[in-house]
Amino acid sequence: EGRVHTVTWNTADGPVEFKAMDGELLRTSALRRGVVSPHNGKSRLINCRGLGTCGTCAVELDGGMVDPVERNQVEQLRLSFPPHSLQSPNLRLACQVQIRGDIMVTKRTGF
């Protein structure tokens, strides 16, 4: 049986907590639990479905254990373009990050 971790997802409306399995992608865990969307606005309907090409699931990693520890090539490429290029170095794509421990993320408005 796999380990279970707590995800604290900070939104404009306040924090939401949910459980995720070890190794589960952050985007997948949020969608499966149905308590928070990794996408804002219309991007909930129109997005790349986890391929890492649209950037709409970008979140700021505020702390915790994820894999890979550093941005992968897909993240490096997508996050180098607007609107993300001027954002925090802690910005990650939820579709590219595996949960490896309790984590805290912030979803900003607008992307």
PDB file of N, CA, C and O in Angstrom, residues 14-94:
ATOM      1  N   GLY A  14      -8.740  31.049  -0.018  1.00  0.00           N
ATOM      2  CA  GLY A  14      -8.206  30.416   1.180  1.00  0.00           C
ATOM      3  C   GLY A  14      -7.657  29.029   0.876  1.00  0.00           C
ATOM      4  O   GLY A  14      -7.787  28.523  -0.239  1.00  0.00           O
ATOM      5  N   PRO A  15      -7.061  28.391   1.884  1.00  0.00           N
ATOM      6  CA  PRO A  15      -6.433  27.082   1.669  1.00  0.00           C
ATOM      7  C   PRO A  15      -7.432  25.933   1.592  1.00  0.00           C
ATOM      8  O   PRO A  15      -8.470  25.961   2.234  1.00  0.00           O
ATOM      9  N   VAL A  16      -7.084  24.943   0.768  1.00  0.00           N
ATOM     10  CA  VAL A  16      -7.844  23.709   0.642  1.00  0.00           C
ATOM     11  C   VAL A  16      -6.858  22.571   0.871  1.00  0.00           C
ATOM     12  O   VAL A  16      -5.756  22.596   0.330  1.00  0.00           O
ATOM     13  N   GLU A  17      -7.236  21.595   1.676  1.00  0.00           N
ATOM     14  CA  GLU A  17      -6.380  20.434   1.910  1.00  0.00           C
ATOM     15  C   GLU A  17      -7.023  19.183   1.348  1.00  0.00           C
ATOM     16  O   GLU A  17      -8.237  19.009   1.435  1.00  0.00           O
ATOM     17  N   PHE A  18      -6.180  18.324   0.775  1.00  0.00           N
ATOM     18  CA  PHE A  18      -6.650  17.023   0.324  1.00  0.00           C
ATOM     19  C   PHE A  18      -5.501  16.029   0.381  1.00  0.00           C
ATOM     20  O   PHE A  18      -4.340  16.413   0.507  1.00  0.00           O
ATOM     21  N   LYS A  19      -5.833  14.768   0.309  1.00  0.00           N
ATOM     22  CA  LYS A  19      -4.843  13.691   0.365  1.00  0.00           C
ATOM     23  C   LYS A  19      -4.454  13.266  -1.041  1.00  0.00           C
ATOM     24  O   LYS A  19      -5.271  13.279  -1.957  1.00  0.00           O
ATOM     25  N   ALA A  20      -3.189  12.882  -1.195  1.00  0.00           N
ATOM     26  CA  ALA A  20      -2.683  12.414  -2.481  1.00  0.00           C
ATOM     27  C   ALA A  20      -1.768  11.226  -2.244  1.00  0.00           C
ATOM     28  O   ALA A  20      -1.106  11.137  -1.214  1.00  0.00           O
ATOM     29  N   MET A  21      -1.725  10.341  -3.208  1.00  0.00           N
ATOM     30  CA  MET A  21      -0.864   9.160  -3.119  1.00  0.00           C
ATOM     31  C   MET A  21       0.579   9.528  -3.477  1.00  0.00           C
ATOM     32  O   MET A  21       0.810  10.400  -4.313  1.00  0.00           O
ATOM     33  N   ASP A  22       1.515   8.844  -2.861  1.00  0.00           N
ATOM     34  CA  ASP A  22       2.928   9.049  -3.164  1.00  0.00           C
ATOM     35  C   ASP A  22       3.177   8.761  -4.646  1.00  0.00           C
ATOM     36  O   ASP A  22       2.754   7.733  -5.174  1.00  0.00           O
ATOM     37  N   GLY A  23       3.828   9.692  -5.331  1.00  0.00           N
ATOM     38  CA  GLY A  23       4.137   9.529  -6.742  1.00  0.00           C
ATOM     39  C   GLY A  23       3.067  10.033  -7.691  1.00  0.00           C
ATOM     40  O   GLY A  23       3.278  10.086  -8.899  1.00  0.00           O
ATOM     41  N   GLU A  24       1.914  10.403  -7.154  1.00  0.00           N
ATOM     42  CA  GLU A  24       0.823  10.904  -7.993  1.00  0.00           C
ATOM     43  C   GLU A  24       1.177  12.303  -8.505  1.00  0.00           C
ATOM     44  O   GLU A  24       1.774  13.111  -7.799  1.00  0.00           O
ATOM     45  N   LEU A  25       0.826  12.580  -9.748  1.00  0.00           N
ATOM     46  CA  LEU A  25       1.035  13.922 -10.282  1.00  0.00           C
ATOM     47  C   LEU A  25       0.116  14.904  -9.564  1.00  0.00           C
ATOM     48  O   LEU A  25      -1.050  14.583  -9.281  1.00  0.00           O
ATOM     49  N   LEU A  26       0.619  16.088  -9.283  1.00  0.00           N
ATOM     50  CA  LEU A  26      -0.157  17.090  -8.558  1.00  0.00           C
ATOM     51  C   LEU A  26      -1.445  17.442  -9.297  1.00  0.00           C
ATOM     52  O   LEU A  26      -2.519  17.496  -8.699  1.00  0.00           O
ATOM     53  N   ARG A  27      -1.369  17.653 -10.602  1.00  0.00           N
ATOM     54  CA  ARG A  27      -2.568  17.975 -11.398  1.00  0.00           C
ATOM     55  C   ARG A  27      -3.587  16.846 -11.311  1.00  0.00           C
ATOM     56  O   ARG A  27      -4.777  17.077 -11.093  1.00  0.00           O
ATOM     57  N   THR A  28      -3.139  15.620 -11.471  1.00  0.00           N
ATOM     58  CA  THR A  28      -4.021  14.458 -11.424  1.00  0.00           C
ATOM     59  C   THR A  28      -4.696  14.331 -10.063  1.00  0.00           C
ATOM     60  O   THR A  28      -5.905  14.077  -9.983  1.00  0.00           O
ATOM     61  N   SER A  29      -3.931  14.512  -8.997  1.00  0.00           N
ATOM     62  CA  SER A  29      -4.503  14.372  -7.656  1.00  0.00           C
ATOM     63  C   SER A  29      -5.576  15.421  -7.402  1.00  0.00           C
ATOM     64  O   SER A  29      -6.627  15.111  -6.832  1.00  0.00           O
ATOM     65  N   ALA A  30      -5.355  16.650  -7.851  1.00  0.00           N
ATOM     66  CA  ALA A  30      -6.357  17.704  -7.670  1.00  0.00           C
ATOM     67  C   ALA A  30      -7.630  17.390  -8.454  1.00  0.00           C
ATOM     68  O   ALA A  30      -8.738  17.528  -7.926  1.00  0.00           O
ATOM     69  N   LEU A  31      -7.473  16.945  -9.686  1.00  0.00           N
ATOM     70  CA  LEU A  31      -8.646  16.620 -10.508  1.00  0.00           C
ATOM     71  C   LEU A  31      -9.401  15.413  -9.968  1.00  0.00           C
ATOM     72  O   LEU A  31     -10.634  15.395  -9.955  1.00  0.00           O
ATOM     73  N   ARG A  32      -8.690  14.390  -9.505  1.00  0.00           N
ATOM     74  CA  ARG A  32      -9.341  13.185  -8.968  1.00  0.00           C
ATOM     75  C   ARG A  32     -10.142  13.480  -7.714  1.00  0.00           C
ATOM     76  O   ARG A  32     -11.204  12.905  -7.496  1.00  0.00           O
ATOM     77  N   ARG A  33      -9.616  14.349  -6.847  1.00  0.00           N
ATOM     78  CA  ARG A  33     -10.301  14.654  -5.589  1.00  0.00           C
ATOM     79  C   ARG A  33     -11.460  15.616  -5.804  1.00  0.00           C
ATOM     80  O   ARG A  33     -12.390  15.667  -5.016  1.00  0.00           O
ATOM     81  N   GLY A  34     -11.386  16.421  -6.860  1.00  0.00           N
ATOM     82  CA  GLY A  34     -12.484  17.317  -7.206  1.00  0.00           C
ATOM     83  C   GLY A  34     -12.709  18.473  -6.255  1.00  0.00           C
ATOM     84  O   GLY A  34     -13.749  19.120  -6.316  1.00  0.00           O
ATOM     85  N   VAL A  35     -11.762  18.751  -5.382  1.00  0.00           N
ATOM     86  CA  VAL A  35     -11.956  19.833  -4.414  1.00  0.00           C
ATOM     87  C   VAL A  35     -11.365  21.149  -4.887  1.00  0.00           C
ATOM     88  O   VAL A  35     -11.720  22.212  -4.385  1.00  0.00           O
ATOM     89  N   VAL A  36     -10.459  21.084  -5.863  1.00  0.00           N
ATOM     90  CA  VAL A  36      -9.832  22.287  -6.395  1.00  0.00           C
ATOM     91  C   VAL A  36      -9.403  21.987  -7.828  1.00  0.00           C
ATOM     92  O   VAL A  36      -9.094  20.849  -8.167  1.00  0.00           O
ATOM     93  N   SER A  37      -9.414  23.009  -8.670  1.00  0.00           N
ATOM     94  CA  SER A  37      -8.974  22.829 -10.054  1.00  0.00           C
ATOM     95  C   SER A  37      -7.565  23.387 -10.219  1.00  0.00           C
ATOM     96  O   SER A  37      -7.266  24.460  -9.698  1.00  0.00           O
ATOM     97  N   PRO A  38      -6.714  22.676 -10.940  1.00  0.00           N
ATOM     98  CA  PRO A  38      -5.385  23.211 -11.199  1.00  0.00           C
ATOM     99  C   PRO A  38      -5.400  24.320 -12.258  1.00  0.00           C
ATOM    100  O   PRO A  38      -4.377  24.925 -12.539  1.00  0.00           O
ATOM    101  N   HIS A  39      -6.579  24.596 -12.831  1.00  0.00           N
ATOM    102  CA  HIS A  39      -6.712  25.587 -13.900  1.00  0.00           C
ATOM    103  C   HIS A  39      -7.648  26.706 -13.464  1.00  0.00           C
ATOM    104  O   HIS A  39      -8.578  26.491 -12.709  1.00  0.00           O
ATOM    105  N   ASN A  40      -7.408  27.900 -14.000  1.00  0.00           N
ATOM    106  CA  ASN A  40      -8.281  29.044 -13.743  1.00  0.00           C
ATOM    107  C   ASN A  40      -9.201  29.300 -14.932  1.00  0.00           C
ATOM    108  O   ASN A  40      -8.817  29.068 -16.076  1.00  0.00           O
ATOM    109  N   GLY A  41     -10.391  29.803 -14.630  1.00  0.00           N
ATOM    110  CA  GLY A  41     -11.298  30.262 -15.678  1.00  0.00           C
ATOM    111  C   GLY A  41     -11.595  29.234 -16.747  1.00  0.00           C
ATOM    112  O   GLY A  41     -11.799  28.054 -16.473  1.00  0.00           O
ATOM    113  N   LYS A  42     -11.597  29.688 -17.997  1.00  0.00           N
ATOM    114  CA  LYS A  42     -11.935  28.826 -19.131  1.00  0.00           C
ATOM    115  C   LYS A  42     -10.875  27.761 -19.395  1.00  0.00           C
ATOM    116  O   LYS A  42     -11.136  26.789 -20.102  1.00  0.00           O
ATOM    117  N   SER A  43      -9.688  27.928 -18.825  1.00  0.00           N
ATOM    118  CA  SER A  43      -8.656  26.912 -19.038  1.00  0.00           C
ATOM    119  C   SER A  43      -9.017  25.595 -18.360  1.00  0.00           C
ATOM    120  O   SER A  43      -8.386  24.576 -18.601  1.00  0.00           O
ATOM    121  N   ARG A  44     -10.069  25.601 -17.536  1.00  0.00           N
ATOM    122  CA  ARG A  44     -10.563  24.338 -16.978  1.00  0.00           C
ATOM    123  C   ARG A  44     -11.094  23.435 -18.096  1.00  0.00           C
ATOM    124  O   ARG A  44     -11.068  22.220 -17.984  1.00  0.00           O
ATOM    125  N   LEU A  45     -11.579  24.061 -19.157  1.00  0.00           N
ATOM    126  CA  LEU A  45     -12.127  23.312 -20.285  1.00  0.00           C
ATOM    127  C   LEU A  45     -11.123  23.171 -21.424  1.00  0.00           C
ATOM    128  O   LEU A  45     -11.126  22.174 -22.133  1.00  0.00           O
ATOM    129  N   ILE A  46     -10.320  24.189 -21.619  1.00  0.00           N
ATOM    130  CA  ILE A  46      -9.376  24.201 -22.738  1.00  0.00           C
ATOM    131  C   ILE A  46      -7.963  24.255 -22.167  1.00  0.00           C
ATOM    132  O   ILE A  46      -7.501  25.303 -21.724  1.00  0.00           O
ATOM    133  N   ASN A  47      -7.290  23.107 -22.144  1.00  0.00           N
ATOM    134  CA  ASN A  47      -5.916  23.028 -21.668  1.00  0.00           C
ATOM    135  C   ASN A  47      -5.244  21.858 -22.367  1.00  0.00           C
ATOM    136  O   ASN A  47      -5.866  21.143 -23.135  1.00  0.00           O
ATOM    137  N   CYS A  48      -3.970  21.648 -22.093  1.00  0.00           N
ATOM    138  CA  CYS A  48      -3.219  20.613 -22.822  1.00  0.00           C
ATOM    139  C   CYS A  48      -3.383  19.216 -22.230  1.00  0.00           C
ATOM    140  O   CYS A  48      -2.750  18.273 -22.692  1.00  0.00           O
ATOM    141  N   ARG A  49      -4.218  19.066 -21.193  1.00  0.00           N
ATOM    142  CA  ARG A  49      -4.508  17.766 -20.583  1.00  0.00           C
ATOM    143  C   ARG A  49      -3.279  17.080 -19.989  1.00  0.00           C
ATOM    144  O   ARG A  49      -3.142  15.867 -20.030  1.00  0.00           O
ATOM    145  N   GLY A  50      -2.354  17.908 -19.485  1.00  0.00           N
ATOM    146  CA  GLY A  50      -1.206  17.342 -18.774  1.00  0.00           C
ATOM    147  C   GLY A  50       0.045  17.146 -19.596  1.00  0.00           C
ATOM    148  O   GLY A  50       0.997  16.525 -19.122  1.00  0.00           O
ATOM    149  N   LEU A  51       0.093  17.684 -20.792  1.00  0.00           N
ATOM    150  CA  LEU A  51       1.279  17.535 -21.629  1.00  0.00           C
ATOM    151  C   LEU A  51       2.371  18.550 -21.304  1.00  0.00           C
ATOM    152  O   LEU A  51       3.497  18.426 -21.761  1.00  0.00           O
ATOM    153  N   GLY A  52       2.013  19.595 -20.554  1.00  0.00           N
ATOM    154  CA  GLY A  52       2.998  20.599 -20.165  1.00  0.00           C
ATOM    155  C   GLY A  52       3.206  21.698 -21.181  1.00  0.00           C
ATOM    156  O   GLY A  52       4.165  22.450 -21.088  1.00  0.00           O
ATOM    157  N   THR A  53       2.295  21.818 -22.143  1.00  0.00           N
ATOM    158  CA  THR A  53       2.491  22.801 -23.203  1.00  0.00           C
ATOM    159  C   THR A  53       1.701  24.093 -23.027  1.00  0.00           C
ATOM    160  O   THR A  53       2.058  25.108 -23.624  1.00  0.00           O
ATOM    161  N   CYS A  54       0.650  24.092 -22.203  1.00  0.00           N
ATOM    162  CA  CYS A  54      -0.173  25.303 -22.095  1.00  0.00           C
ATOM    163  C   CYS A  54       0.203  26.181 -20.904  1.00  0.00           C
ATOM    164  O   CYS A  54       0.015  27.386 -20.951  1.00  0.00           O
ATOM    165  N   GLY A  55       0.689  25.604 -19.840  1.00  0.00           N
ATOM    166  CA  GLY A  55       1.095  26.380 -18.672  1.00  0.00           C
ATOM    167  C   GLY A  55      -0.031  26.789 -17.755  1.00  0.00           C
ATOM    168  O   GLY A  55       0.194  27.494 -16.775  1.00  0.00           O
ATOM    169  N   THR A  56      -1.264  26.354 -18.024  1.00  0.00           N
ATOM    170  CA  THR A  56      -2.397  26.805 -17.211  1.00  0.00           C
ATOM    171  C   THR A  56      -2.463  26.145 -15.836  1.00  0.00           C
ATOM    172  O   THR A  56      -3.217  26.597 -14.981  1.00  0.00           O
ATOM    173  N   CYS A  57      -1.688  25.102 -15.601  1.00  0.00           N
ATOM    174  CA  CYS A  57      -1.688  24.449 -14.285  1.00  0.00           C
ATOM    175  C   CYS A  57      -0.510  24.911 -13.428  1.00  0.00           C
ATOM    176  O   CYS A  57      -0.173  24.273 -12.435  1.00  0.00           O
ATOM    177  N   ALA A  58       0.104  26.030 -13.795  1.00  0.00           N
ATOM    178  CA  ALA A  58       1.252  26.535 -13.037  1.00  0.00           C
ATOM    179  C   ALA A  58       0.850  26.883 -11.603  1.00  0.00           C
ATOM    180  O   ALA A  58      -0.179  27.515 -11.374  1.00  0.00           O
ATOM    181  N   VAL A  59       1.647  26.427 -10.669  1.00  0.00           N
ATOM    182  CA  VAL A  59       1.457  26.722  -9.248  1.00  0.00           C
ATOM    183  C   VAL A  59       2.813  27.084  -8.654  1.00  0.00           C
ATOM    184  O   VAL A  59       3.857  26.696  -9.174  1.00  0.00           O
ATOM    185  N   GLU A  60       2.766  27.813  -7.576  1.00  0.00           N
ATOM    186  CA  GLU A  60       3.992  28.134  -6.869  1.00  0.00           C
ATOM    187  C   GLU A  60       4.201  27.093  -5.774  1.00  0.00           C
ATOM    188  O   GLU A  60       3.318  26.887  -4.936  1.00  0.00           O
ATOM    189  N   LEU A  61       5.325  26.419  -5.796  1.00  0.00           N
ATOM    190  CA  LEU A  61       5.636  25.419  -4.788  1.00  0.00           C
ATOM    191  C   LEU A  61       6.192  26.134  -3.567  1.00  0.00           C
ATOM    192  O   LEU A  61       7.299  26.669  -3.585  1.00  0.00           O
ATOM    193  N   ASP A  62       5.397  26.159  -2.500  1.00  0.00           N
ATOM    194  CA  ASP A  62       5.767  26.875  -1.286  1.00  0.00           C
ATOM    195  C   ASP A  62       6.554  26.012  -0.310  1.00  0.00           C
ATOM    196  O   ASP A  62       7.129  26.524   0.641  1.00  0.00           O
ATOM    197  N   GLY A  63       6.559  24.713  -0.523  1.00  0.00           N
ATOM    198  CA  GLY A  63       7.304  23.834   0.360  1.00  0.00           C
ATOM    199  C   GLY A  63       6.852  22.403   0.212  1.00  0.00           C
ATOM    200  O   GLY A  63       5.744  22.122  -0.220  1.00  0.00           O
ATOM    201  N   GLY A  64       7.763  21.488   0.541  1.00  0.00           N
ATOM    202  CA  GLY A  64       7.444  20.078   0.498  1.00  0.00           C
ATOM    203  C   GLY A  64       8.300  19.323  -0.490  1.00  0.00           C
ATOM    204  O   GLY A  64       9.166  19.885  -1.154  1.00  0.00           O
ATOM    205  N   MET A  65       8.041  18.030  -0.569  1.00  0.00           N
ATOM    206  CA  MET A  65       8.842  17.136  -1.395  1.00  0.00           C
ATOM    207  C   MET A  65       8.119  16.777  -2.679  1.00  0.00           C
ATOM    208  O   MET A  65       7.009  16.243  -2.645  1.00  0.00           O
ATOM    209  N   VAL A  66       8.774  17.086  -3.814  1.00  0.00           N
ATOM    210  CA  VAL A  66       8.248  16.721  -5.124  1.00  0.00           C
ATOM    211  C   VAL A  66       9.377  16.128  -5.959  1.00  0.00           C
ATOM    212  O   VAL A  66      10.556  16.290  -5.659  1.00  0.00           O
ATOM    213  N   ASP A  67       8.980  15.453  -7.015  1.00  0.00           N
ATOM    214  CA  ASP A  67       9.929  14.864  -7.945  1.00  0.00           C
ATOM    215  C   ASP A  67       9.491  15.256  -9.352  1.00  0.00           C
ATOM    216  O   ASP A  67       8.317  15.097  -9.675  1.00  0.00           O
ATOM    217  N   PRO A  68      10.316  15.822 -10.181  1.00  0.00           N
ATOM    218  CA  PRO A  68      11.708  16.143  -9.925  1.00  0.00           C
ATOM    219  C   PRO A  68      11.853  17.372  -9.021  1.00  0.00           C
ATOM    220  O   PRO A  68      10.961  18.214  -8.969  1.00  0.00           O
ATOM    221  N   VAL A  69      12.974  17.435  -8.340  1.00  0.00           N
ATOM    222  CA  VAL A  69      13.233  18.544  -7.410  1.00  0.00           C
ATOM    223  C   VAL A  69      13.354  19.857  -8.178  1.00  0.00           C
ATOM    224  O   VAL A  69      12.847  20.885  -7.750  1.00  0.00           O
ATOM    225  N   GLU A  70      14.008  19.815  -9.314  1.00  0.00           N
ATOM    226  CA  GLU A  70      14.167  20.986 -10.181  1.00  0.00           C
ATOM    227  C   GLU A  70      13.228  20.854 -11.373  1.00  0.00           C
ATOM    228  O   GLU A  70      12.791  19.753 -11.707  1.00  0.00           O
ATOM    229  N   ARG A  71      12.961  21.959 -12.040  1.00  0.00           N
ATOM    230  CA  ARG A  71      12.116  21.930 -13.237  1.00  0.00           C
ATOM    231  C   ARG A  71      12.709  20.992 -14.285  1.00  0.00           C
ATOM    232  O   ARG A  71      13.912  20.995 -14.518  1.00  0.00           O
ATOM    233  N   ASN A  72      11.837  20.205 -14.929  1.00  0.00           N
ATOM    234  CA  ASN A  72      12.295  19.362 -16.032  1.00  0.00           C
ATOM    235  C   ASN A  72      12.330  20.196 -17.319  1.00  0.00           C
ATOM    236  O   ASN A  72      12.010  21.384 -17.313  1.00  0.00           O
ATOM    237  N   GLN A  73      12.700  19.583 -18.437  1.00  0.00           N
ATOM    238  CA  GLN A  73      12.835  20.320 -19.699  1.00  0.00           C
ATOM    239  C   GLN A  73      11.513  20.913 -20.169  1.00  0.00           C
ATOM    240  O   GLN A  73      11.485  22.027 -20.695  1.00  0.00           O
ATOM    241  N   VAL A  74      10.429  20.164 -19.994  1.00  0.00           N
ATOM    242  CA  VAL A  74       9.111  20.661 -20.396  1.00  0.00           C
ATOM    243  C   VAL A  74       8.773  21.925 -19.612  1.00  0.00           C
ATOM    244  O   VAL A  74       8.329  22.930 -20.186  1.00  0.00           O
ATOM    245  N   GLU A  75       8.999  21.897 -18.303  1.00  0.00           N
ATOM    246  CA  GLU A  75       8.722  23.069 -17.464  1.00  0.00           C
ATOM    247  C   GLU A  75       9.635  24.236 -17.821  1.00  0.00           C
ATOM    248  O   GLU A  75       9.181  25.380 -17.911  1.00  0.00           O
ATOM    249  N   GLN A  76      10.913  23.960 -18.001  1.00  0.00           N
ATOM    250  CA  GLN A  76      11.864  25.028 -18.351  1.00  0.00           C
ATOM    251  C   GLN A  76      11.410  25.757 -19.603  1.00  0.00           C
ATOM    252  O   GLN A  76      11.420  26.985 -19.660  1.00  0.00           O
ATOM    253  N   LEU A  77      11.001  24.995 -20.608  1.00  0.00           N
ATOM    254  CA  LEU A  77      10.578  25.595 -21.868  1.00  0.00           C
ATOM    255  C   LEU A  77       9.308  26.415 -21.691  1.00  0.00           C
ATOM    256  O   LEU A  77       9.265  27.596 -22.031  1.00  0.00           O
ATOM    257  N   ARG A  78       8.252  25.807 -21.145  1.00  0.00           N
ATOM    258  CA  ARG A  78       6.967  26.508 -21.038  1.00  0.00           C
ATOM    259  C   ARG A  78       7.029  27.702 -20.102  1.00  0.00           C
ATOM    260  O   ARG A  78       6.447  28.749 -20.372  1.00  0.00           O
ATOM    261  N   LEU A  79       7.737  27.577 -18.998  1.00  0.00           N
ATOM    262  CA  LEU A  79       7.768  28.658 -18.009  1.00  0.00           C
ATOM    263  C   LEU A  79       8.725  29.789 -18.388  1.00  0.00           C
ATOM    264  O   LEU A  79       8.826  30.780 -17.676  1.00  0.00           O
ATOM    265  N   SER A  80       9.393  29.641 -19.518  1.00  0.00           N
ATOM    266  CA  SER A  80      10.265  30.725 -19.989  1.00  0.00           C
ATOM    267  C   SER A  80       9.498  31.718 -20.867  1.00  0.00           C
ATOM    268  O   SER A  80      10.049  32.728 -21.278  1.00  0.00           O
ATOM    269  N   PHE A  81       8.217  31.434 -21.150  1.00  0.00           N
ATOM    270  CA  PHE A  81       7.386  32.304 -21.971  1.00  0.00           C
ATOM    271  C   PHE A  81       6.357  33.026 -21.109  1.00  0.00           C
ATOM    272  O   PHE A  81       5.930  32.506 -20.079  1.00  0.00           O
ATOM    273  N   PRO A  82       5.906  34.225 -21.556  1.00  0.00           N
ATOM    274  CA  PRO A  82       4.843  34.928 -20.831  1.00  0.00           C
ATOM    275  C   PRO A  82       3.593  34.070 -20.744  1.00  0.00           C
ATOM    276  O   PRO A  82       3.355  33.271 -21.649  1.00  0.00           O
ATOM    277  N   PRO A  83       2.797  34.208 -19.715  1.00  0.00           N
ATOM    278  CA  PRO A  83       2.966  35.189 -18.647  1.00  0.00           C
ATOM    279  C   PRO A  83       3.875  34.711 -17.520  1.00  0.00           C
ATOM    280  O   PRO A  83       4.022  35.394 -16.520  1.00  0.00           O
ATOM    281  N   HIS A  84       4.486  33.561 -17.672  1.00  0.00           N
ATOM    282  CA  HIS A  84       5.233  32.971 -16.570  1.00  0.00           C
ATOM    283  C   HIS A  84       6.675  33.440 -16.449  1.00  0.00           C
ATOM    284  O   HIS A  84       7.283  33.275 -15.400  1.00  0.00           O
ATOM    285  N   SER A  85       7.235  34.004 -17.494  1.00  0.00           N
ATOM    286  CA  SER A  85       8.668  34.280 -17.527  1.00  0.00           C
ATOM    287  C   SER A  85       9.140  35.252 -16.454  1.00  0.00           C
ATOM    288  O   SER A  85      10.305  35.240 -16.088  1.00  0.00           O
ATOM    289  N   LEU A  86       8.263  36.069 -15.922  1.00  0.00           N
ATOM    290  CA  LEU A  86       8.658  37.028 -14.889  1.00  0.00           C
ATOM    291  C   LEU A  86       8.225  36.594 -13.496  1.00  0.00           C
ATOM    292  O   LEU A  86       8.298  37.371 -12.555  1.00  0.00           O
ATOM    293  N   GLN A  87       7.784  35.359 -13.363  1.00  0.00           N
ATOM    294  CA  GLN A  87       7.255  34.859 -12.096  1.00  0.00           C
ATOM    295  C   GLN A  87       8.347  34.247 -11.225  1.00  0.00           C
ATOM    296  O   GLN A  87       9.501  34.164 -11.610  1.00  0.00           O
ATOM    297  N   SER A  88       7.950  33.778 -10.082  1.00  0.00           N
ATOM    298  CA  SER A  88       8.829  33.181  -9.081  1.00  0.00           C
ATOM    299  C   SER A  88       9.597  31.981  -9.626  1.00  0.00           C
ATOM    300  O   SER A  88       9.066  31.206 -10.424  1.00  0.00           O
ATOM    301  N   PRO A  89      10.836  31.791  -9.173  1.00  0.00           N
ATOM    302  CA  PRO A  89      11.577  30.587  -9.552  1.00  0.00           C
ATOM    303  C   PRO A  89      10.961  29.319  -8.960  1.00  0.00           C
ATOM    304  O   PRO A  89      11.307  28.216  -9.368  1.00  0.00           O
ATOM    305  N   ASN A  90      10.023  29.466  -8.014  1.00  0.00           N
ATOM    306  CA  ASN A  90       9.340  28.318  -7.416  1.00  0.00           C
ATOM    307  C   ASN A  90       8.121  27.890  -8.216  1.00  0.00           C
ATOM    308  O   ASN A  90       7.395  26.992  -7.816  1.00  0.00           O
ATOM    309  N   LEU A  91       7.880  28.566  -9.349  1.00  0.00           N
ATOM    310  CA  LEU A  91       6.732  28.212 -10.184  1.00  0.00           C
ATOM    311  C   LEU A  91       6.979  26.867 -10.856  1.00  0.00           C
ATOM    312  O   LEU A  91       8.050  26.618 -11.409  1.00  0.00           O
ATOM    313  N   ARG A  92       5.993  25.985 -10.761  1.00  0.00           N
ATOM    314  CA  ARG A  92       6.083  24.644 -11.354  1.00  0.00           C
ATOM    315  C   ARG A  92       4.785  24.332 -12.078  1.00  0.00           C
ATOM    316  O   ARG A  92       3.746  24.932 -11.801  1.00  0.00           O
ATOM    317  N   LEU A  93       4.843  23.373 -12.988  1.00  0.00           N
ATOM    318  CA  LEU A  93       3.640  22.898 -13.671  1.00  0.00           C
ATOM    319  C   LEU A  93       3.104  21.695 -12.901  1.00  0.00           C
ATOM    320  O   LEU A  93       3.813  20.697 -12.728  1.00  0.00           O
ATOM    321  N   ALA A  94       1.864  21.781 -12.446  1.00  0.00           N
ATOM    322  CA  ALA A  94       1.271  20.701 -11.651  1.00  0.00           C
ATOM    323  C   ALA A  94       1.220  19.386 -12.427  1.00  0.00           C
ATOM    324  O   ALA A  94       1.253  18.310 -11.831  1.00  0.00           O
TER     325      ALA A  94
END
